[in-house]
mmCIF file of N, CA and C and ligand atoms in Angstrom:
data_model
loop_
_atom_site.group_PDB
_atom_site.id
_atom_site.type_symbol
_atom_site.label_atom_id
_atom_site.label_comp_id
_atom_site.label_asym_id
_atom_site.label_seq_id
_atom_site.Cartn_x
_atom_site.Cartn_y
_atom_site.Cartn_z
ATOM 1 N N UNK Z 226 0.850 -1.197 0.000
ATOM 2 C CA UNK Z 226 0.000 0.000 0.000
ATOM 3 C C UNK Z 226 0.885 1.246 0.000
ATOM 4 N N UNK Z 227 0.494 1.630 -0.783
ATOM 5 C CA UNK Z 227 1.370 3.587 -1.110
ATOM 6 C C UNK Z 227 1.473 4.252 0.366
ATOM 7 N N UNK Z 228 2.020 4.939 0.899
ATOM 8 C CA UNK Z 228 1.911 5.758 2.092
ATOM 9 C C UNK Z 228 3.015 6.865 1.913
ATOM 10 N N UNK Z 229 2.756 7.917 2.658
ATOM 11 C CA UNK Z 229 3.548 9.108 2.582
ATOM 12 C C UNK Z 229 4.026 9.688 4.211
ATOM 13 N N UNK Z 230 5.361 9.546 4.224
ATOM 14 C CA UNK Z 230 5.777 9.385 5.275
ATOM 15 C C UNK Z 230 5.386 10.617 5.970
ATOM 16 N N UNK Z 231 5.286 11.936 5.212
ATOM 17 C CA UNK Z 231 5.240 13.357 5.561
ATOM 18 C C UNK Z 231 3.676 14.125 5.526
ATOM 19 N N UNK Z 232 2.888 12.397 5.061
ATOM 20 C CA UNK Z 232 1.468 13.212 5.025
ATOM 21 C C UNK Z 232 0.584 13.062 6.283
ATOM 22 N N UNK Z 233 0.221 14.291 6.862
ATOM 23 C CA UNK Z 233 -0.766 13.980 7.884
ATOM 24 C C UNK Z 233 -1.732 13.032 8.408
ATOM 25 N N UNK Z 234 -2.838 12.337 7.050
ATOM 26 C CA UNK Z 234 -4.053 11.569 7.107
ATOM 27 C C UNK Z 234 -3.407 10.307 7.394
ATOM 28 N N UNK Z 235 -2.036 9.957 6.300
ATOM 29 C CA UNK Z 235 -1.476 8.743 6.764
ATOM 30 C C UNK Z 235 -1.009 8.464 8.285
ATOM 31 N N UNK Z 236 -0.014 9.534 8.557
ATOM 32 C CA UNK Z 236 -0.033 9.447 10.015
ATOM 33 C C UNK Z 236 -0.687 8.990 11.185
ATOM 34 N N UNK Z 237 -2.711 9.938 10.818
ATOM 35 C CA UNK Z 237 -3.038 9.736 11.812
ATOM 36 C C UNK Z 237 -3.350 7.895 11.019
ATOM 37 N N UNK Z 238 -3.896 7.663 9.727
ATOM 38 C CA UNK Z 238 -3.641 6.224 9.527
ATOM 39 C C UNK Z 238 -3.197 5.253 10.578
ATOM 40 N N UNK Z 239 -2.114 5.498 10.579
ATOM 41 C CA UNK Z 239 -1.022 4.662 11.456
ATOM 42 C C UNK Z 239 -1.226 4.720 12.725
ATOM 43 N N UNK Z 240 -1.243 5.367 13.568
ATOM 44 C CA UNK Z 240 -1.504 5.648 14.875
ATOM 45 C C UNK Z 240 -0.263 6.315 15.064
ATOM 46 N N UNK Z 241 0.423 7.095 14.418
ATOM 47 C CA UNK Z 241 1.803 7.824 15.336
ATOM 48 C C UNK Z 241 1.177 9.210 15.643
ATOM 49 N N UNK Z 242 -0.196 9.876 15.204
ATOM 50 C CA UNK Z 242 -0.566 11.041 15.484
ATOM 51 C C UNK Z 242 -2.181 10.048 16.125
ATOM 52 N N UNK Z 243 -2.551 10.320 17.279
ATOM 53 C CA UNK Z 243 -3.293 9.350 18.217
ATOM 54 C C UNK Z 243 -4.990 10.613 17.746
ATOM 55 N N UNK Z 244 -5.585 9.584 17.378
ATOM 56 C CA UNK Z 244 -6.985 10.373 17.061
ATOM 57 C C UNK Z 244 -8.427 9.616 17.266
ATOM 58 N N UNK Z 245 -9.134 9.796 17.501
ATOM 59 C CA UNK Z 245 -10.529 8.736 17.785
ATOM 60 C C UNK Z 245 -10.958 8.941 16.730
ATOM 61 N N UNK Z 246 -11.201 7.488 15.966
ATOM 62 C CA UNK Z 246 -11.456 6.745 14.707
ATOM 63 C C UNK Z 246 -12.939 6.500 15.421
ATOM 64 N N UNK Z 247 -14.041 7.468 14.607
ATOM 65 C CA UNK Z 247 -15.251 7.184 14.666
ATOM 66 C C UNK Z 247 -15.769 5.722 13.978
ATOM 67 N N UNK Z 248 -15.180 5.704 12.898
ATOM 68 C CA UNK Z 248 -15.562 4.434 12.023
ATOM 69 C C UNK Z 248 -13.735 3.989 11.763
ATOM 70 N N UNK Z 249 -13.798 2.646 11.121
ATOM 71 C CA UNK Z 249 -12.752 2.044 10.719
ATOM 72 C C UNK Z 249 -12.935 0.713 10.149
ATOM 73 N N UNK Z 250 -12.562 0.161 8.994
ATOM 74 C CA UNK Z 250 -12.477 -0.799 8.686
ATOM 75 C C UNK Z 250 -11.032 -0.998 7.605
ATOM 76 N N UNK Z 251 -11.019 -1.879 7.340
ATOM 77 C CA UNK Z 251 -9.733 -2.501 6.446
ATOM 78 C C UNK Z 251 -9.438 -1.440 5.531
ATOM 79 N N UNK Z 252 -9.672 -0.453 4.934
ATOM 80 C CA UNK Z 252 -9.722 0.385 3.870
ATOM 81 C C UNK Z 252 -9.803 1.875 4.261
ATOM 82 N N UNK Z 253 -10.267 2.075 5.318
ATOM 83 C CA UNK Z 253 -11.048 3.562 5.438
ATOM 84 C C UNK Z 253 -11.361 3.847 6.713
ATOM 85 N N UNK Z 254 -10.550 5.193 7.474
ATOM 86 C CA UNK Z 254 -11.094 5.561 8.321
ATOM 87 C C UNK Z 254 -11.803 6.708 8.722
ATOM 88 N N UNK Z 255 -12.654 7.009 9.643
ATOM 89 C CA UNK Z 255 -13.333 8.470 10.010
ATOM 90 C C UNK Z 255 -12.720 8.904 11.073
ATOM 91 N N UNK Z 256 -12.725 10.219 10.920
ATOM 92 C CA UNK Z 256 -12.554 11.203 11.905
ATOM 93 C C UNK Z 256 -13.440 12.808 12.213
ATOM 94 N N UNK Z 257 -12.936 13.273 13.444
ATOM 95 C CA UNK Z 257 -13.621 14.600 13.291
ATOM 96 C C UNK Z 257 -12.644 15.626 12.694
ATOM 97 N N UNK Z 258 -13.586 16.394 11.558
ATOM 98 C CA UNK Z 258 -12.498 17.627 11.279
ATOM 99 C C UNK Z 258 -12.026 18.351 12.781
ATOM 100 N N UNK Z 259 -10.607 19.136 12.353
ATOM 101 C CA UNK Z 259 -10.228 19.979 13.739
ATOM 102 C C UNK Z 259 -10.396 21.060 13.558
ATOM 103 N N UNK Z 260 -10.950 21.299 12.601
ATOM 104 C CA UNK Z 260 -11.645 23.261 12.194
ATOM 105 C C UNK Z 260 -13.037 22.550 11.597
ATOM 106 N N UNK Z 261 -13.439 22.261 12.242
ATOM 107 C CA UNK Z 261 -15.309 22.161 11.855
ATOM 108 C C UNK Z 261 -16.282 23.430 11.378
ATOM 109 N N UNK Z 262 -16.542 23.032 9.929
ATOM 110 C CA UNK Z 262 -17.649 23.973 9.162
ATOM 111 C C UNK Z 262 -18.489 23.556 9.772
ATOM 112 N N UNK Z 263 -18.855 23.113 10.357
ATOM 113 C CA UNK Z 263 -21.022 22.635 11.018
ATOM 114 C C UNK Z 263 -20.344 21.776 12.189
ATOM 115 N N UNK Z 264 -21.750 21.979 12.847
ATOM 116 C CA UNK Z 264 -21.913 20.961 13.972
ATOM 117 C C UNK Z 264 -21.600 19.750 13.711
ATOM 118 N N UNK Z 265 -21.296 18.459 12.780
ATOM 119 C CA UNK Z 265 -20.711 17.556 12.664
ATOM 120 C C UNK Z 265 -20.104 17.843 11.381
ATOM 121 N N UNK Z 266 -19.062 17.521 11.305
ATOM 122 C CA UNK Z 266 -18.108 18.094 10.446
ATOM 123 C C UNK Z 266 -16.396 16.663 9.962
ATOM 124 N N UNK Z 267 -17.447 15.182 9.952
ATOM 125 C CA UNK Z 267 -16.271 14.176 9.452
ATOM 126 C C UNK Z 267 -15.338 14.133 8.412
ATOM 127 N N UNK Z 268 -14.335 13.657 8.753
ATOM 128 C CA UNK Z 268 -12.996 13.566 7.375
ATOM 129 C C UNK Z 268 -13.033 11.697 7.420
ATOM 130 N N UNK Z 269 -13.827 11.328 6.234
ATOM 131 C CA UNK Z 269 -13.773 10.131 5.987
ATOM 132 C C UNK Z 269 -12.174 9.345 4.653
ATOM 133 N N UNK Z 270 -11.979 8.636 5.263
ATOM 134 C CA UNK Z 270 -10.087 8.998 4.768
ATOM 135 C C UNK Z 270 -9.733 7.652 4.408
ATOM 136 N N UNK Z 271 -8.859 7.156 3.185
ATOM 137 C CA UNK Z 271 -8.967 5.763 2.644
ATOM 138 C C UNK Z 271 -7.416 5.762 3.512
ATOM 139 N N UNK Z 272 -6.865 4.634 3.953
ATOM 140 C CA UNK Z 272 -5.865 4.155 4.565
ATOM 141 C C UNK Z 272 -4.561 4.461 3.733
ATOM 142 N N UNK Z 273 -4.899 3.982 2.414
ATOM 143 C CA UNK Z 273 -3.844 4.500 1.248
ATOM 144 C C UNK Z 273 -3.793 5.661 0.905
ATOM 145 N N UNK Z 274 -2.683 6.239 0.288
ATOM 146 C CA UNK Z 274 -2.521 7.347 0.211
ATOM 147 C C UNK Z 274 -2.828 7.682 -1.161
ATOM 148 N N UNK Z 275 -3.548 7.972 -1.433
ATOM 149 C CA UNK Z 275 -4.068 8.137 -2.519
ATOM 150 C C UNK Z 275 -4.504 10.091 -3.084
ATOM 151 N N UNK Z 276 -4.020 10.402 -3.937
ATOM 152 C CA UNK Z 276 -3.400 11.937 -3.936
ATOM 153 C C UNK Z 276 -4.358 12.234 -4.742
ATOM 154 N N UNK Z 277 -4.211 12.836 -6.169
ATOM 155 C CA UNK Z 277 -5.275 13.289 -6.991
ATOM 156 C C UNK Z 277 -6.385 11.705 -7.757
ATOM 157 N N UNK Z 278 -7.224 12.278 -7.580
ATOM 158 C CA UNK Z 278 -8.138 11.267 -7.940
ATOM 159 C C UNK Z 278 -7.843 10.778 -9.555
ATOM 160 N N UNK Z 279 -7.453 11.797 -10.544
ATOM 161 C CA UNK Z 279 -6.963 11.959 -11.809
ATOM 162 C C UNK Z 279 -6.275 10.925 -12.013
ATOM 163 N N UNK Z 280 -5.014 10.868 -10.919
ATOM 164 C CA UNK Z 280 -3.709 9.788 -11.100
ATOM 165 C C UNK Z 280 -3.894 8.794 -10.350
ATOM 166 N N UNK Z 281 -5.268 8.334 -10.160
ATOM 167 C CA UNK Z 281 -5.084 7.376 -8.993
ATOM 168 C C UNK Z 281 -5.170 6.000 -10.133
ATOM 169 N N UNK Z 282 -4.237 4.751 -9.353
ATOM 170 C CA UNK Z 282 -4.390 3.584 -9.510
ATOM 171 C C UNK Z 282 -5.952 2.982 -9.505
ATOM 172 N N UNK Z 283 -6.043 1.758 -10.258
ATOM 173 C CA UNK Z 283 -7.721 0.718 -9.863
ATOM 174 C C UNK Z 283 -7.421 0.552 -8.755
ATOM 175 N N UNK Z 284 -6.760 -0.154 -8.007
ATOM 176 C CA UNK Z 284 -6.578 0.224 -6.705
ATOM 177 C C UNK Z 284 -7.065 1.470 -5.642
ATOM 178 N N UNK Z 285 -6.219 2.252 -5.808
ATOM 179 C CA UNK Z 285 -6.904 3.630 -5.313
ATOM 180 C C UNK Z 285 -8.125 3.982 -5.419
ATOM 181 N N UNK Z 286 -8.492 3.912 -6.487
ATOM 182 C CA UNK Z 286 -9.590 4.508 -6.883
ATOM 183 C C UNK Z 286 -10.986 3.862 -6.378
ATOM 184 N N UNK Z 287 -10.183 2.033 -6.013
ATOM 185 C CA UNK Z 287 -11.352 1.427 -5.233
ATOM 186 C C UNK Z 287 -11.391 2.047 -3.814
ATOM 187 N N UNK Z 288 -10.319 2.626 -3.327
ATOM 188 C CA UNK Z 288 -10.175 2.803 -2.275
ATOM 189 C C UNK Z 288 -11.121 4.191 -2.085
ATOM 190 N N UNK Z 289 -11.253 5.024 -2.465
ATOM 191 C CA UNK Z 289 -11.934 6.101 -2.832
ATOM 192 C C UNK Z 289 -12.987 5.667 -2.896
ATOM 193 N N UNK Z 290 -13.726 5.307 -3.815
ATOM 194 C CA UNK Z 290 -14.919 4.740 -3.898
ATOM 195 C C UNK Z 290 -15.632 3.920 -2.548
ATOM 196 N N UNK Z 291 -14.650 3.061 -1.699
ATOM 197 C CA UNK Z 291 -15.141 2.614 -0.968
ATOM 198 C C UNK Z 291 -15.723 3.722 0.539
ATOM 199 N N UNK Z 292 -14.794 4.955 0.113
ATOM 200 C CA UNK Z 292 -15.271 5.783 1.140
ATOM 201 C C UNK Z 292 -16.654 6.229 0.756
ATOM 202 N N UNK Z 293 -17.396 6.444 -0.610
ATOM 203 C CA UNK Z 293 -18.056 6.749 -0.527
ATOM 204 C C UNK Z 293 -19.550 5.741 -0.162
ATOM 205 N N UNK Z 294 -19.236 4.391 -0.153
ATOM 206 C CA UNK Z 294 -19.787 2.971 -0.280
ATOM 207 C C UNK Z 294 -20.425 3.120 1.365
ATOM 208 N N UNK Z 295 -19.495 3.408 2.067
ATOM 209 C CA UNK Z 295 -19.710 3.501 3.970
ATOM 210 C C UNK Z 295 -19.949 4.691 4.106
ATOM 211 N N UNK Z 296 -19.822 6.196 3.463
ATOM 212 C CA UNK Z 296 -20.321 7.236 4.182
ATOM 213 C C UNK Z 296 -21.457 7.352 4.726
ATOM 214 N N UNK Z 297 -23.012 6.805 3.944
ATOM 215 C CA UNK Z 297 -24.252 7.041 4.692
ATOM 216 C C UNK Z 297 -23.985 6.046 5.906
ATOM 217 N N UNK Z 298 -23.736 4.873 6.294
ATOM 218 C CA UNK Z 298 -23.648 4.417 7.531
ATOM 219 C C UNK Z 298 -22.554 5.404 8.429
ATOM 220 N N UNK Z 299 -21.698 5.940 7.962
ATOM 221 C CA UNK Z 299 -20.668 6.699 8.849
ATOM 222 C C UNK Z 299 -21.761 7.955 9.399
ATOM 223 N N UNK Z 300 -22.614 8.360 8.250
ATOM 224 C CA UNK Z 300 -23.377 9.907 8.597
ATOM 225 C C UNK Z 300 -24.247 9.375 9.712
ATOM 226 N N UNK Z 301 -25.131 7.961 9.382
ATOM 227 C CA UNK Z 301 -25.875 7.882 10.382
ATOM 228 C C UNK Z 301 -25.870 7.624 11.360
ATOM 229 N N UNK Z 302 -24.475 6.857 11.709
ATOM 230 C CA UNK Z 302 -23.724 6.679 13.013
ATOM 231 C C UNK Z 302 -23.663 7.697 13.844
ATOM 232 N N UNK Z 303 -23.499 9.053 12.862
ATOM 233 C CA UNK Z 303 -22.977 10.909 13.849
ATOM 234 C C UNK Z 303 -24.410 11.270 13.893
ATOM 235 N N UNK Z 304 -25.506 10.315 13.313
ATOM 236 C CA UNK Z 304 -26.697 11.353 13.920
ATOM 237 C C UNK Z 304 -27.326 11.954 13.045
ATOM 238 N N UNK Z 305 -26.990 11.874 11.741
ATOM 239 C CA UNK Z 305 -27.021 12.723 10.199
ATOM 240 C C UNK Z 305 -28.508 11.861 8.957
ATOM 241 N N UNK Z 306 -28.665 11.035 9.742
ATOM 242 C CA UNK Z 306 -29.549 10.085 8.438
ATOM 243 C C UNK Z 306 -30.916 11.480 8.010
ATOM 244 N N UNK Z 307 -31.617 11.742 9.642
ATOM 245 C CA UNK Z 307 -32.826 12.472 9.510
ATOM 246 C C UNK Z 307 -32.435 13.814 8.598
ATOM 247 N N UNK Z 308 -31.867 14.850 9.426
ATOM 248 C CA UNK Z 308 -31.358 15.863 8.560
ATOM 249 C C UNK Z 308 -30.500 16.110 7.329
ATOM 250 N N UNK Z 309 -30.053 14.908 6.916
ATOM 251 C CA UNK Z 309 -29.090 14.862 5.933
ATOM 252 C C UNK Z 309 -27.764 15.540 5.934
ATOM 253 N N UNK Z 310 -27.210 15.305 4.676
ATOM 254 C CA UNK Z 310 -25.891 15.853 5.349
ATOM 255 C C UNK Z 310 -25.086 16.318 3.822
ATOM 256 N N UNK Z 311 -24.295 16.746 3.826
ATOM 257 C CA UNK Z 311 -23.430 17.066 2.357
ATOM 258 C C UNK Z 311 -22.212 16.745 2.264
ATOM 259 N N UNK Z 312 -21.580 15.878 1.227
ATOM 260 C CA UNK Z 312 -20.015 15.235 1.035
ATOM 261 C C UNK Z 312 -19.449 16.155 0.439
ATOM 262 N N UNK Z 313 -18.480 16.402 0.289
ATOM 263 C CA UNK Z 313 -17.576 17.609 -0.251
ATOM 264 C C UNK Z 313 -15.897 16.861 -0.461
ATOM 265 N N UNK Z 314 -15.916 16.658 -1.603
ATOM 266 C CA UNK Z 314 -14.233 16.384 -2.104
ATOM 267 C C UNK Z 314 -13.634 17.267 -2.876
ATOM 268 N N UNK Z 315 -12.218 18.239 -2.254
ATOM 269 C CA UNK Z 315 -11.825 18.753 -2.697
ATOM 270 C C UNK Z 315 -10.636 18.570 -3.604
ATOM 271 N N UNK Z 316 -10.032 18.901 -4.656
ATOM 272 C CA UNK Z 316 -9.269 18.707 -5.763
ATOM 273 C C UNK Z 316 -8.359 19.567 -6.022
ATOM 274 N N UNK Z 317 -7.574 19.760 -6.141
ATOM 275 C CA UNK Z 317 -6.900 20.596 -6.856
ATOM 276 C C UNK Z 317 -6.547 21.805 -6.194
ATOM 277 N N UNK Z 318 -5.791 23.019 -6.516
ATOM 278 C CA UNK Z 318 -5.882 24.439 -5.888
ATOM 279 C C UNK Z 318 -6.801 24.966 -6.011
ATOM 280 N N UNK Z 319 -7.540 25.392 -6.867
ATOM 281 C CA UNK Z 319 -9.075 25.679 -6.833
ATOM 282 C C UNK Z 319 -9.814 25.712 -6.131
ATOM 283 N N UNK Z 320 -9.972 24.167 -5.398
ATOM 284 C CA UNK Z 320 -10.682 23.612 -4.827
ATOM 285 C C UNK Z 320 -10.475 24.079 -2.988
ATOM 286 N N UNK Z 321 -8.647 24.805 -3.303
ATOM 287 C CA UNK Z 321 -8.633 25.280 -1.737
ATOM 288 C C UNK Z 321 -8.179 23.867 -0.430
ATOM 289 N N UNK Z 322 -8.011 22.605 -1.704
ATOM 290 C CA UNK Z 322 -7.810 21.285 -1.034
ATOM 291 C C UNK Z 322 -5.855 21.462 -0.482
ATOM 292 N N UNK Z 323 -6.147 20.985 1.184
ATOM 293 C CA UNK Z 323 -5.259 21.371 2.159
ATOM 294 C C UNK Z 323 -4.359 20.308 2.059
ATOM 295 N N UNK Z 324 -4.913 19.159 2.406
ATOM 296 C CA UNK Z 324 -4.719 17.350 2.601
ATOM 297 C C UNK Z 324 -4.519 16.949 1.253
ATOM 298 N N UNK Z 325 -3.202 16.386 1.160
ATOM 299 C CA UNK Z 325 -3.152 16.155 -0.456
ATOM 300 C C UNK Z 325 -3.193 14.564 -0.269
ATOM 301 N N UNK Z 326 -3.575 13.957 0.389
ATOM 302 C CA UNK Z 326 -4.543 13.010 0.515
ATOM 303 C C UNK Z 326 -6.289 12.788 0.695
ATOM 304 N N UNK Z 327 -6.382 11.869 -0.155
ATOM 305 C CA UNK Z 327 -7.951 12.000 -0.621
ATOM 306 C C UNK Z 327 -8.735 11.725 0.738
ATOM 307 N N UNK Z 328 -10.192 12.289 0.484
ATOM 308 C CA UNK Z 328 -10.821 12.803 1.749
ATOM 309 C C UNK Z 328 -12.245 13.006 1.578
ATOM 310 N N UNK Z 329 -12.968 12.440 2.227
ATOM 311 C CA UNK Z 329 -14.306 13.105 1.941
ATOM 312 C C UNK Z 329 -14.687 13.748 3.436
ATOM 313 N N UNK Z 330 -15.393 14.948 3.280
ATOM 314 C CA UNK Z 330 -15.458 15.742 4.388
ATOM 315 C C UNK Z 330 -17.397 15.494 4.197
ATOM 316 N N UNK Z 331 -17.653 15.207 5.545
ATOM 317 C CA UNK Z 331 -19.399 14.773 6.022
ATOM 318 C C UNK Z 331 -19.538 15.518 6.803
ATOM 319 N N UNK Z 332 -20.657 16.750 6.082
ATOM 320 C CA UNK Z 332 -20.568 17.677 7.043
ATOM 321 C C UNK Z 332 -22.414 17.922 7.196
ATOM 322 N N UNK Z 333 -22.923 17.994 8.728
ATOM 323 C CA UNK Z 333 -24.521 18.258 8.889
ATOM 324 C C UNK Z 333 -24.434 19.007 9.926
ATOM 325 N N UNK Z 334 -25.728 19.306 10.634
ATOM 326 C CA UNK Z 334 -26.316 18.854 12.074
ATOM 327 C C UNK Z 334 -26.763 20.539 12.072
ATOM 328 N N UNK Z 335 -26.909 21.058 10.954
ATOM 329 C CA UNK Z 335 -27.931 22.405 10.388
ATOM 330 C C UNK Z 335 -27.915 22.584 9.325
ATOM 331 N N UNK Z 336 -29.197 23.492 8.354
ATOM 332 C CA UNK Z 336 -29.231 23.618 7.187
ATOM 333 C C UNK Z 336 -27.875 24.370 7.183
ATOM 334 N N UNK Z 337 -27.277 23.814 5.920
ATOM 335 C CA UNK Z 337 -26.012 24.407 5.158
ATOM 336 C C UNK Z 337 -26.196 25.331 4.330
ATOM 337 N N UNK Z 338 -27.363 25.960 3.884
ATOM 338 C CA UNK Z 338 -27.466 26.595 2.772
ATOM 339 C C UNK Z 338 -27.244 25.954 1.442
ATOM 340 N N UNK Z 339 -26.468 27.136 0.568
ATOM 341 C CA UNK Z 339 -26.499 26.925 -0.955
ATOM 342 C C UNK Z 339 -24.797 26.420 -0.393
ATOM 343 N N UNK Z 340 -24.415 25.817 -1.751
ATOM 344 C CA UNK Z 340 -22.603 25.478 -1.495
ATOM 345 C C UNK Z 340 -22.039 26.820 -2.219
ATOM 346 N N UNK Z 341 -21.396 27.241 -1.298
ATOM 347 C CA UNK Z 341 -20.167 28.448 -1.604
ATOM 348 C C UNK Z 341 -19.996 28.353 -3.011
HETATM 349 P P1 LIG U 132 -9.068 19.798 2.410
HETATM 350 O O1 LIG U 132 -8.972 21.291 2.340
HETATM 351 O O2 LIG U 132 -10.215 19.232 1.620
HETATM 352 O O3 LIG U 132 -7.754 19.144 2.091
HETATM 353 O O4 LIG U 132 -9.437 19.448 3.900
HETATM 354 C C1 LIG U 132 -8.485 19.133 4.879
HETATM 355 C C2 LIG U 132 -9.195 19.168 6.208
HETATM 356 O O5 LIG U 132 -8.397 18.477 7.143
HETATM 357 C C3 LIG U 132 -9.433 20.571 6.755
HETATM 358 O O6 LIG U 132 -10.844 20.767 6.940
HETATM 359 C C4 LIG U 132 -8.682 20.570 8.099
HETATM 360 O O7 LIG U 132 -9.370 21.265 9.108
HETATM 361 C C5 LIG U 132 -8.581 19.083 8.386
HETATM 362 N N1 LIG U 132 -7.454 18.676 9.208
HETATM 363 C C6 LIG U 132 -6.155 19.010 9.040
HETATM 364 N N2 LIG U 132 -5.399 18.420 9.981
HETATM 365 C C7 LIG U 132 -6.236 17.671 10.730
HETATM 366 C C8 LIG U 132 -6.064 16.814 11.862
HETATM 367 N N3 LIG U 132 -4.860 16.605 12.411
HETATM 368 N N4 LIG U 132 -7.150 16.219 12.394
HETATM 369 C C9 LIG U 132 -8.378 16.431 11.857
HETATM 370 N N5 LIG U 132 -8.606 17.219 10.796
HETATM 371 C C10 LIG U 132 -7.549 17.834 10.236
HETATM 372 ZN ZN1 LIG U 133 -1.338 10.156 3.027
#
């Protein structure tokens, strides 16, 4: 599996940066963002390091995909099924994307409005 010794998500991956893994399985873990846009505000995160979605391996790309396969059980786990909730993957500079590891951010727990 790809990993990046200098990237954050892998880190907390690993356990050398210690974080409570809301969800976890073989592929993919959750967390809470640490600058939260909304009242629940998850970083659902594939184990591999997997960078632009563009260049990603079949591999990767399953890995990606599988985050999105578990997000509604991850949302409804935080409480999110009734009110719903909005996924947000960011890309590129454009996109303002921080984590150059892939990421889906699950964010609810009030109307969000329109997306920025
Ligand atoms: P993005 O801009 O899509 O790459 O999003 C990266 C997100 O990771 C931001 O919302 C940050 O607040 C969040 N973040 C960065 N470092 C950590 C960390 N150590 N634990 C939890 N969230 C983090
Ligand atoms: Zn990484």
């Amino acid at each position: 599996m790809a990993r990046s010794d200098d990237c954050i998500f892998c880190k907390i991956g690993r356990g050398d940066i210690p974080s409570e893994k809301l969800f976890d399985d073989a592929t993919a873990f959750a967390i809470r963002d640490i600058n939260p846009k909304a009242p629940v505000h998850l970083l659902l995160i594939p184990y591999a390091h997997v960078e632009a979605l563009a260049d990603a391996t079949d591999e990767q790309a399953a890995a990606a995909a599988h985050c999105f396969e578990v997000a509604p059980a991850v949302a409804r786990q935080a409480g999110l099924a009734a009110g719903g909730y909005r996924i947000v993957v960011n890309q590129g500079p454009d996109s303002g994307q921080e984590v150059p590891h892939f990421h889906l951010h699950v964010l609810g727990g009030r109307p969000l409005g329109p997306m920025a």
